[in-house]
């Protein structure tokens, strides 16, 4: 087979022209000798344009030194070829990265350089990629070297493959300490379970605790993500940020929210998702779930009315108004809380609401304070408005700030005209000066009138009260009481007191003048009746005298008793006694009249009545004697029923009732109200002769009231009258409990030495005989001077001291004896006086006397005071 001859020159031309890489011949001087189309296309020049240029003309200036080195090596034969990368400048000015393979063709004979053969490959895309990759690597290194976060790469087994240098600053480890180690060793044990459950495929954001090299833990907010090609080994990239300070601030903020009872919330109005803080969960008692809450969840825990109001206000909020809403929230346990919602709207670029952020605060405490303040203000306003006194408030300069209606009437000036003017126009310049100089007490005394705009004045009693705000005195209240009527009443009171004093002095004088001779009359009749050998007629006459004296004494006692009770000058004693004995003794008193009138008298005592009770047995007996005596007195036939029982017993007190029912003539209903009025006699409407003073029932009513009881007539269709009264007594008195038995001992065997100081011979004789009949030794003197001399000479057990005596009265004599003798040697001094009005007993006791009896003196009175002496001196 014949081989076809190849035209090598033509073949070279075809390869040269169609080659995808640039091919060029360059003269030793640097001029382009021949370039192929591919090279022209790379640079954007035509071959003709390149022939007129040298390779230095299109070489990047930064690469020219490198070209000179490689050309020199080729010229000197140090190498046959050079391969390196350089940059050309294209015709349009862009940079072209090329890979250049250059060799030097020499003359075969002379070895002289002929031309350079260049092969040029466009590597611009690769260089751009490399530059980008290099830039990325540099940026990554820059980021990892300077990042405040820890950049960490580990395999799925937790073995660290890379760790940024920031680990040194944040956790104290060097990257070398961490790389190759299992990261689980650095996590808090309580967070490992949370880490194991996270979904790495979608990435995750976790707050975990990481151990520092020195042992303490720091909070890190860490993002995790899988990186790498699934077909090759994948790794976990995590970036951790130290959020310990933020966590601390969050805890402080949460604690502050808890203390301030305020929570924050965020409502995404586009997808209706509500993000709320822990405090709001607590306020609304909502469960903490992963499920996002919606606005309807909050509306559901509100009352329908409040929910409707809030929806209405949200409508205004969407138009740009701020949310400001207060309402009352009722919790599941029934407790009430007052809540305050605040919020601001966020609008998008189309001015549509997209988000509402705000706070919810528990304002219960503030609301309660506001309610109390409002209540105080309302009370103060009502107090000022409806106060009967004039109230004017003024500042520290004396200018009026406000006034109440009474002040307007008192001054004749409306509040609007008062405000801002000086209060001196109403109280005087000098008085205002005292106030401003802090002389308040003097000002209160000096302000005795408030001026009216018409020139008149109102007499007042002034009080100044400071107005204190935040511990600062900012002004005063002037409280002016109109005392015009009080002054009239005071004058009337003084007049009444003078008249009452005159009446008391008159009663005291009358008591003395009447009782002194009555003492002789009654005392002598008592002594005469004890005289042996009296004939029947004599005894009858003496008894008539005695009864007449007793009747006269009863009238005097009634008048004086009522006078003392009416003026509030009667004091009740608190001694033990037996209710049964007192009632029985009273019945015995009226027994003679009962037998005379042939009446039946029945007594019923409740077994529940305690014994003893503590109170005034004498006053109770006085009431019983009056009521039972009237029942017998006004009953002609039939009888009288007496019933005593316990009405109520509570603690140390017992309330008894006394019921006295008769079958007498009865009392008309229209007359019953007048029965307890003083000086009103039953006989006024009966066909009987008037008798007595008409004070018995009036005295009884007042005595019953003193004993904390009441008295009335029972309504009944039966004949006769039924009186009922109640009284209260104590059940125990530790100081008196031991005295009850001793008071039952009526007789004493020991004889006493007694001095009677009395200037009236009859009274002296009567008292002496009464005492001597009890077996005691008696001396008597006629005045106070002789009484003092007598106690100097003799030791007396008791001295009966008449108050009114010549030379030295009983008060002065008692004082002299007390000064003369010590407490142990001083006798028991008993005052004897004809006065029976309030003040005498107190006056005697203050003068140093030990006891008190009034004239006319009866045997029972003497025995009673002597019993007191025995009790004190057992």
Short mmCIF file of C-alpha atoms in Angstrom, two decimals, residues 278-677:
data_model
loop_
_atom_site.label_atom_id
_atom_site.label_comp_id
_atom_site.label_asym_id
_atom_site.label_seq_id
_atom_site.Cartn_x
_atom_site.Cartn_y
_atom_site.Cartn_z
CA UNK A 278 -44.35 33.92 82.84
CA UNK A 279 -46.06 36.57 84.98
CA UNK A 280 -49.08 36.62 82.69
CA UNK A 281 -49.34 32.83 82.91
CA UNK A 282 -49.54 33.24 86.68
CA UNK A 283 -52.06 36.10 86.61
CA UNK A 284 -54.44 34.30 84.23
CA UNK A 285 -53.69 30.80 85.61
CA UNK A 286 -52.89 29.55 82.10
CA UNK A 287 -51.02 26.32 81.47
CA UNK A 288 -47.52 26.56 80.02
CA UNK A 289 -47.82 24.48 76.84
CA UNK A 290 -45.98 24.38 73.52
CA UNK A 291 -49.22 25.19 71.76
CA UNK A 292 -49.28 28.90 70.89
CA UNK A 293 -52.00 30.93 72.59
CA UNK A 294 -54.47 33.04 70.67
CA UNK A 295 -56.29 36.24 71.60
CA UNK A 296 -59.49 34.25 72.14
CA UNK A 297 -57.79 32.37 75.01
CA UNK A 298 -57.46 35.67 76.89
CA UNK A 299 -61.00 36.78 76.05
CA UNK A 300 -62.27 33.45 77.44
CA UNK A 301 -60.92 34.22 80.93
CA UNK A 302 -62.66 37.61 80.98
CA UNK A 303 -66.28 38.44 81.70
CA UNK A 304 -68.38 38.94 78.55
CA UNK A 305 -68.78 42.64 79.32
CA UNK A 306 -65.03 43.19 79.79
CA UNK A 307 -64.23 41.14 76.69
CA UNK A 308 -66.65 43.25 74.64
CA UNK A 309 -65.11 46.47 75.98
CA UNK A 310 -61.59 45.25 75.17
CA UNK A 311 -62.59 44.26 71.63
CA UNK A 312 -64.09 47.70 71.13
CA UNK A 313 -60.89 49.38 72.32
CA UNK A 314 -58.74 47.15 70.11
CA UNK A 315 -60.79 48.52 67.21
CA UNK A 316 -59.59 52.00 68.15
CA UNK A 317 -56.03 50.68 68.63
CA UNK A 318 -56.00 49.43 65.03
CA UNK A 319 -56.64 53.01 63.99
CA UNK A 320 -53.49 54.16 65.80
CA UNK A 321 -54.74 54.81 69.34
CA UNK A 322 -52.65 53.36 72.22
CA UNK A 323 -54.19 50.51 74.22
CA UNK A 324 -55.03 51.55 77.79
CA UNK A 325 -57.58 49.28 79.45
CA UNK A 326 -58.35 48.51 83.10
CA UNK A 327 -60.73 45.80 84.30
CA UNK A 328 -61.48 43.41 87.15
CA UNK A 329 -60.41 39.77 86.79
CA UNK A 330 -61.97 37.05 88.95
CA UNK A 331 -59.67 34.08 89.55
CA UNK A 332 -60.76 30.47 89.97
CA UNK A 333 -60.61 30.73 93.78
CA UNK A 334 -62.99 33.70 93.73
CA UNK A 335 -60.34 36.29 94.53
CA UNK A 336 -60.48 39.52 92.56
CA UNK A 337 -57.62 41.24 90.80
CA UNK A 338 -57.57 44.57 89.00
CA UNK A 339 -55.50 44.47 85.80
CA UNK A 340 -54.16 47.18 83.52
CA UNK A 341 -53.48 46.44 79.83
CA UNK A 342 -51.21 48.72 77.82
CA UNK A 343 -50.10 48.27 74.23
CA UNK A 344 -48.79 49.89 71.03
CA UNK A 345 -49.66 48.83 67.47
CA UNK A 346 -47.16 48.08 64.68
CA UNK A 347 -48.30 48.78 61.11
CA UNK A 348 -46.84 47.46 57.85
CA UNK A 349 -45.96 49.52 54.77
CA UNK A 350 -49.62 49.46 53.76
CA UNK A 351 -50.64 50.86 57.20
CA UNK A 352 -52.25 47.58 58.15
CA UNK A 353 -51.90 46.32 61.78
CA UNK A 354 -49.52 43.40 62.00
CA UNK A 355 -48.45 43.29 65.65
CA UNK A 356 -49.50 44.58 69.06
CA UNK A 357 -46.95 44.70 71.88
CA UNK A 358 -47.72 45.59 75.43
CA UNK A 359 -47.77 44.87 79.13
CA UNK A 360 -50.26 43.53 81.66
CA UNK A 361 -49.91 44.78 85.24
CA UNK A 362 -51.65 43.64 88.40
CA UNK A 363 -52.82 46.95 89.92
CA UNK A 364 -54.96 45.43 92.69
CA UNK A 365 -52.99 47.07 95.49
CA UNK A 366 -53.05 50.45 93.76
CA UNK A 367 -56.77 50.14 93.07
CA UNK A 368 -57.53 49.28 96.70
CA UNK A 369 -55.51 52.31 97.78
CA UNK A 370 -57.40 54.43 95.24
CA UNK A 371 -60.71 53.11 96.59
CA UNK A 372 -59.64 53.90 100.15
CA UNK A 373 -58.41 57.32 99.05
CA UNK A 374 -61.66 57.94 97.19
CA UNK A 375 -63.58 56.81 100.25
CA UNK A 376 -61.49 59.13 102.44
CA UNK A 377 -62.03 62.02 100.01
CA UNK A 378 -65.77 61.35 99.93
CA UNK A 379 -65.87 61.12 103.72
CA UNK A 380 -63.83 64.29 104.02
CA UNK A 381 -66.03 66.06 101.45
CA UNK A 382 -69.19 64.90 103.22
CA UNK A 383 -67.74 65.81 106.61
CA UNK A 384 -66.84 69.28 105.38
CA UNK A 385 -70.07 69.78 103.46
CA UNK A 386 -72.44 68.58 106.16
CA UNK A 387 -70.45 69.71 109.18
CA UNK A 388 -72.32 72.05 111.50
CA UNK A 389 -69.13 74.07 112.01
CA UNK A 390 -67.60 76.54 109.58
CA UNK A 391 -64.43 75.15 107.93
CA UNK A 392 -62.03 77.39 105.97
CA UNK A 393 -58.75 76.09 104.53
CA UNK A 394 -55.89 78.52 103.83
CA UNK A 395 -52.25 78.23 102.80
CA UNK A 396 -49.08 79.27 104.61
CA UNK A 397 -49.50 82.84 103.34
CA UNK A 398 -52.98 83.09 104.82
CA UNK A 399 -54.76 82.97 101.46
CA UNK A 400 -58.02 81.03 101.43
CA UNK A 401 -58.11 77.79 99.41
CA UNK A 402 -61.63 76.52 100.11
CA UNK A 403 -64.57 76.71 102.50
CA UNK A 404 -67.72 74.75 103.36
CA UNK A 405 -71.37 75.94 103.13
CA UNK A 406 -71.51 76.81 106.85
CA UNK A 407 -68.52 79.13 106.40
CA UNK A 408 -70.28 80.77 103.45
CA UNK A 409 -73.37 81.43 105.61
CA UNK A 410 -71.26 82.65 108.52
CA UNK A 411 -69.22 85.09 106.42
CA UNK A 412 -71.82 85.97 103.79
CA UNK A 413 -69.15 85.48 101.11
CA UNK A 414 -69.35 82.86 98.29
CA UNK A 415 -66.47 80.40 98.00
CA UNK A 416 -65.54 81.73 94.54
CA UNK A 417 -65.00 85.20 96.04
CA UNK A 418 -63.13 83.83 99.07
CA UNK A 419 -60.51 81.82 97.18
CA UNK A 420 -57.21 83.66 96.90
CA UNK A 421 -58.13 86.38 99.43
CA UNK A 422 -56.62 86.68 102.89
CA UNK A 423 -58.42 85.03 105.78
CA UNK A 424 -57.59 88.10 107.87
CA UNK A 425 -60.73 89.76 106.47
CA UNK A 426 -62.74 87.32 108.60
CA UNK A 427 -60.52 86.76 111.68
CA UNK A 428 -58.40 89.93 111.86
CA UNK A 429 -54.86 90.80 110.83
CA UNK A 430 -53.41 90.28 114.31
CA UNK A 431 -54.83 86.76 114.60
CA UNK A 432 -53.46 85.81 111.19
CA UNK A 433 -50.09 87.13 112.34
CA UNK A 434 -50.19 84.81 115.35
CA UNK A 435 -50.88 81.84 113.05
CA UNK A 436 -48.11 82.70 110.61
CA UNK A 437 -45.71 83.09 113.54
CA UNK A 438 -46.67 79.54 114.65
CA UNK A 439 -48.34 80.78 117.84
CA UNK A 440 -51.31 78.46 117.32
CA UNK A 441 -52.53 78.11 120.90
CA UNK A 442 -52.68 81.86 121.37
CA UNK A 443 -54.42 82.25 118.00
CA UNK A 444 -57.10 79.72 118.95
CA UNK A 445 -57.77 81.68 122.16
CA UNK A 446 -57.82 85.05 120.43
CA UNK A 447 -60.10 84.05 117.51
CA UNK A 448 -63.45 84.43 119.25
CA UNK A 449 -65.50 85.85 116.37
CA UNK A 450 -65.85 85.56 112.58
CA UNK A 451 -66.81 88.71 110.67
CA UNK A 452 -69.69 88.82 108.22
CA UNK A 453 -69.46 90.90 105.05
CA UNK A 454 -72.31 93.08 106.43
CA UNK A 455 -70.12 94.05 109.43
CA UNK A 456 -71.75 91.77 112.00
CA UNK A 457 -69.84 89.12 113.92
CA UNK A 458 -70.56 85.55 115.00
CA UNK A 459 -69.14 84.39 118.32
CA UNK A 460 -67.15 81.19 117.73
CA UNK A 461 -64.94 78.64 119.39
CA UNK A 462 -61.95 78.29 117.03
CA UNK A 463 -59.73 75.28 116.35
CA UNK A 464 -56.68 75.28 114.05
CA UNK A 465 -55.64 72.04 112.33
CA UNK A 466 -52.50 71.84 110.15
CA UNK A 467 -52.76 70.47 106.59
CA UNK A 468 -49.90 67.98 106.22
CA UNK A 469 -48.94 66.71 102.74
CA UNK A 470 -45.83 64.55 102.34
CA UNK A 471 -44.77 65.48 105.86
CA UNK A 472 -44.86 69.19 104.98
CA UNK A 473 -47.22 71.73 106.51
CA UNK A 474 -48.86 73.40 103.52
CA UNK A 475 -51.66 75.22 105.29
CA UNK A 476 -54.34 75.13 107.97
CA UNK A 477 -58.00 74.40 108.56
CA UNK A 478 -59.87 76.95 110.63
CA UNK A 479 -62.80 75.18 112.31
CA UNK A 480 -65.15 77.75 113.81
CA UNK A 481 -68.04 76.58 115.99
CA UNK A 482 -70.92 79.04 116.36
CA UNK A 483 -71.39 79.26 120.12
CA UNK A 484 -74.18 81.84 120.15
CA UNK A 485 -76.77 79.28 121.23
CA UNK A 486 -74.28 77.53 123.52
CA UNK A 487 -73.64 80.81 125.32
CA UNK A 488 -77.37 81.22 125.82
CA UNK A 489 -77.56 77.68 127.13
CA UNK A 490 -74.53 78.32 129.32
CA UNK A 491 -76.20 81.37 130.83
CA UNK A 492 -79.37 79.33 131.37
CA UNK A 493 -77.30 76.51 132.87
CA UNK A 494 -75.50 78.85 135.24
CA UNK A 495 -78.84 80.31 136.25
CA UNK A 496 -80.27 76.82 136.83
CA UNK A 497 -77.19 75.81 138.81
CA UNK A 498 -77.52 78.89 140.99
CA UNK A 499 -81.19 78.12 141.55
CA UNK A 500 -80.35 74.47 142.23
CA UNK A 501 -77.64 75.53 144.66
CA UNK A 502 -80.12 77.84 146.38
CA UNK A 503 -82.61 74.97 146.55
CA UNK A 504 -79.95 72.65 147.96
CA UNK A 505 -78.97 75.22 150.58
CA UNK A 506 -82.63 75.71 151.45
CA UNK A 507 -83.17 71.95 151.74
CA UNK A 508 -80.03 71.60 153.86
CA UNK A 509 -81.23 74.38 156.18
CA UNK A 510 -84.75 72.92 156.38
CA UNK A 511 -83.34 69.46 156.96
CA UNK A 512 -81.21 70.73 159.82
CA UNK A 513 -83.98 72.81 161.36
CA UNK A 514 -86.60 70.03 161.12
CA UNK A 515 -84.50 66.93 161.78
CA UNK A 516 -82.86 68.32 164.94
CA UNK A 517 -86.14 68.63 166.92
CA UNK A 518 -87.48 65.48 165.22
CA UNK A 519 -84.47 63.64 166.58
CA UNK A 520 -85.59 64.50 170.08
CA UNK A 521 -89.24 63.63 169.44
CA UNK A 522 -88.65 60.24 167.79
CA UNK A 523 -85.70 59.32 170.02
CA UNK A 524 -87.64 60.08 173.19
CA UNK A 525 -90.68 58.09 172.01
CA UNK A 526 -88.38 55.12 171.41
CA UNK A 527 -87.00 55.50 174.94
CA UNK A 528 -90.45 56.05 176.48
CA UNK A 529 -91.80 52.87 174.92
CA UNK A 530 -88.96 50.94 176.61
CA UNK A 531 -89.86 52.50 179.98
CA UNK A 532 -91.56 49.94 182.34
CA UNK A 533 -94.87 50.67 184.05
CA UNK A 534 -96.62 52.53 181.23
CA UNK A 535 -100.41 52.39 181.32
CA UNK A 536 -102.30 51.36 178.22
CA UNK A 537 -103.47 54.90 177.58
CA UNK A 538 -99.96 56.31 177.97
CA UNK A 539 -98.54 53.70 175.60
CA UNK A 540 -101.26 54.55 173.03
CA UNK A 541 -100.45 58.25 173.22
CA UNK A 542 -96.73 57.59 172.82
CA UNK A 543 -97.38 55.32 169.83
CA UNK A 544 -99.50 58.06 168.23
CA UNK A 545 -96.65 60.51 168.73
CA UNK A 546 -94.24 57.96 167.25
CA UNK A 547 -96.44 57.33 164.19
CA UNK A 548 -96.89 61.03 163.62
CA UNK A 549 -93.16 61.58 163.87
CA UNK A 550 -92.50 58.70 161.51
CA UNK A 551 -95.01 60.11 158.99
CA UNK A 552 -93.44 63.56 159.20
CA UNK A 553 -89.97 62.02 158.82
CA UNK A 554 -91.15 59.99 155.80
CA UNK A 555 -92.33 63.20 154.11
CA UNK A 556 -89.00 64.89 154.79
CA UNK A 557 -87.09 61.84 153.57
CA UNK A 558 -89.13 61.65 150.34
CA UNK A 559 -88.52 65.30 149.52
CA UNK A 560 -84.79 65.06 150.26
CA UNK A 561 -84.46 61.69 148.54
CA UNK A 562 -86.06 62.96 145.34
CA UNK A 563 -83.90 66.08 145.42
CA UNK A 564 -80.73 63.99 145.66
CA UNK A 565 -81.76 61.50 142.99
CA UNK A 566 -82.95 64.22 140.61
CA UNK A 567 -79.60 66.01 140.79
CA UNK A 568 -77.70 62.75 140.22
CA UNK A 569 -76.25 62.82 143.71
CA UNK A 570 -77.27 59.34 144.82
CA UNK A 571 -74.63 56.63 144.93
CA UNK A 572 -75.54 52.95 145.27
CA UNK A 573 -73.53 50.66 147.51
CA UNK A 574 -72.27 47.27 146.37
CA UNK A 575 -72.75 44.97 149.39
CA UNK A 576 -73.85 41.30 149.55
CA UNK A 577 -77.40 40.51 150.62
CA UNK A 578 -80.10 37.85 150.35
CA UNK A 579 -82.97 38.73 147.97
CA UNK A 580 -85.34 36.43 149.85
CA UNK A 581 -84.62 38.13 153.17
CA UNK A 582 -85.15 41.63 151.73
CA UNK A 583 -88.50 40.71 150.15
CA UNK A 584 -89.63 38.84 153.26
CA UNK A 585 -88.70 41.77 155.54
CA UNK A 586 -90.67 44.14 153.29
CA UNK A 587 -93.72 41.87 153.45
CA UNK A 588 -93.43 41.77 157.25
CA UNK A 589 -93.60 45.57 157.33
CA UNK A 590 -97.05 45.60 155.64
CA UNK A 591 -98.33 42.49 157.49
CA UNK A 592 -100.15 44.51 160.22
CA UNK A 593 -102.15 46.45 157.59
CA UNK A 594 -102.81 43.21 155.67
CA UNK A 595 -104.23 41.59 158.79
CA UNK A 596 -106.24 44.70 159.57
CA UNK A 597 -107.82 44.72 156.08
CA UNK A 598 -108.17 40.90 156.07
CA UNK A 599 -106.30 40.55 152.76
CA UNK A 600 -104.39 37.59 151.36
CA UNK A 601 -100.73 38.15 150.55
CA UNK A 602 -98.78 35.51 148.63
CA UNK A 603 -95.04 35.46 147.97
CA UNK A 604 -93.38 33.35 145.22
CA UNK A 605 -89.56 33.23 145.07
CA UNK A 606 -87.82 31.50 142.16
CA UNK A 607 -85.40 28.79 143.33
CA UNK A 608 -82.95 29.93 140.64
CA UNK A 609 -82.33 33.26 142.43
CA UNK A 610 -78.64 33.21 143.46
CA UNK A 611 -77.54 34.01 147.03
CA UNK A 612 -75.93 36.32 147.82
CA UNK A 613 -76.17 39.05 145.21
CA UNK A 614 -74.22 42.31 145.37
CA UNK A 615 -75.97 45.66 145.28
CA UNK A 616 -77.84 48.23 147.38
CA UNK A 617 -80.27 46.28 149.56
CA UNK A 618 -81.55 49.44 151.24
CA UNK A 619 -82.60 51.07 147.96
CA UNK A 620 -84.19 47.83 146.70
CA UNK A 621 -86.14 47.59 149.96
CA UNK A 622 -87.20 51.23 149.53
CA UNK A 623 -88.69 50.44 146.09
CA UNK A 624 -90.35 47.23 147.29
CA UNK A 625 -91.84 49.00 150.33
CA UNK A 626 -93.33 51.68 148.09
CA UNK A 627 -94.81 49.28 145.49
CA UNK A 628 -96.06 46.63 147.95
CA UNK A 629 -97.25 49.33 150.40
CA UNK A 630 -99.31 51.01 147.63
CA UNK A 631 -100.76 47.63 146.60
CA UNK A 632 -101.95 46.91 150.15
CA UNK A 633 -103.00 50.51 150.71
CA UNK A 634 -105.33 50.62 147.67
CA UNK A 635 -106.74 47.09 147.96
CA UNK A 636 -109.96 46.69 150.03
CA UNK A 637 -110.62 43.03 149.41
CA UNK A 638 -108.88 40.14 147.74
CA UNK A 639 -105.14 40.17 148.12
CA UNK A 640 -101.67 40.91 146.79
CA UNK A 641 -99.46 38.48 144.85
CA UNK A 642 -95.69 39.03 144.86
CA UNK A 643 -93.47 37.13 142.41
CA UNK A 644 -89.67 37.38 142.15
CA UNK A 645 -87.63 35.51 139.52
CA UNK A 646 -84.58 35.50 137.27
CA UNK A 647 -85.10 37.26 133.94
CA UNK A 648 -81.57 36.84 132.58
CA UNK A 649 -78.18 35.71 133.89
CA UNK A 650 -74.99 36.44 131.99
CA UNK A 651 -71.46 36.10 133.31
CA UNK A 652 -71.10 37.91 136.62
CA UNK A 653 -74.48 39.68 136.35
CA UNK A 654 -78.06 38.64 137.01
CA UNK A 655 -81.22 40.56 136.10
CA UNK A 656 -84.23 39.92 138.36
CA UNK A 657 -87.88 40.83 137.89
CA UNK A 658 -90.33 41.80 140.66
CA UNK A 659 -94.05 41.49 139.96
CA UNK A 660 -96.64 42.92 142.42
CA UNK A 661 -100.29 42.25 141.50
CA UNK A 662 -103.24 43.48 143.58
CA UNK A 663 -107.03 43.23 143.32
CA UNK A 664 -107.60 46.86 144.25
CA UNK A 665 -109.48 49.64 142.55
CA UNK A 666 -107.06 49.77 139.62
CA UNK A 667 -105.70 52.74 137.71
CA UNK A 668 -107.33 54.20 134.59
CA UNK A 669 -105.22 53.76 131.46
CA UNK A 670 -105.13 57.49 130.73
CA UNK A 671 -103.65 58.16 134.20
CA UNK A 672 -100.87 55.53 134.15
CA UNK A 673 -98.33 57.68 132.33
CA UNK A 674 -98.56 60.34 135.04
CA UNK A 675 -98.02 57.96 137.96
CA UNK A 676 -94.23 58.20 137.82
CA UNK A 677 -94.23 62.00 137.68
#
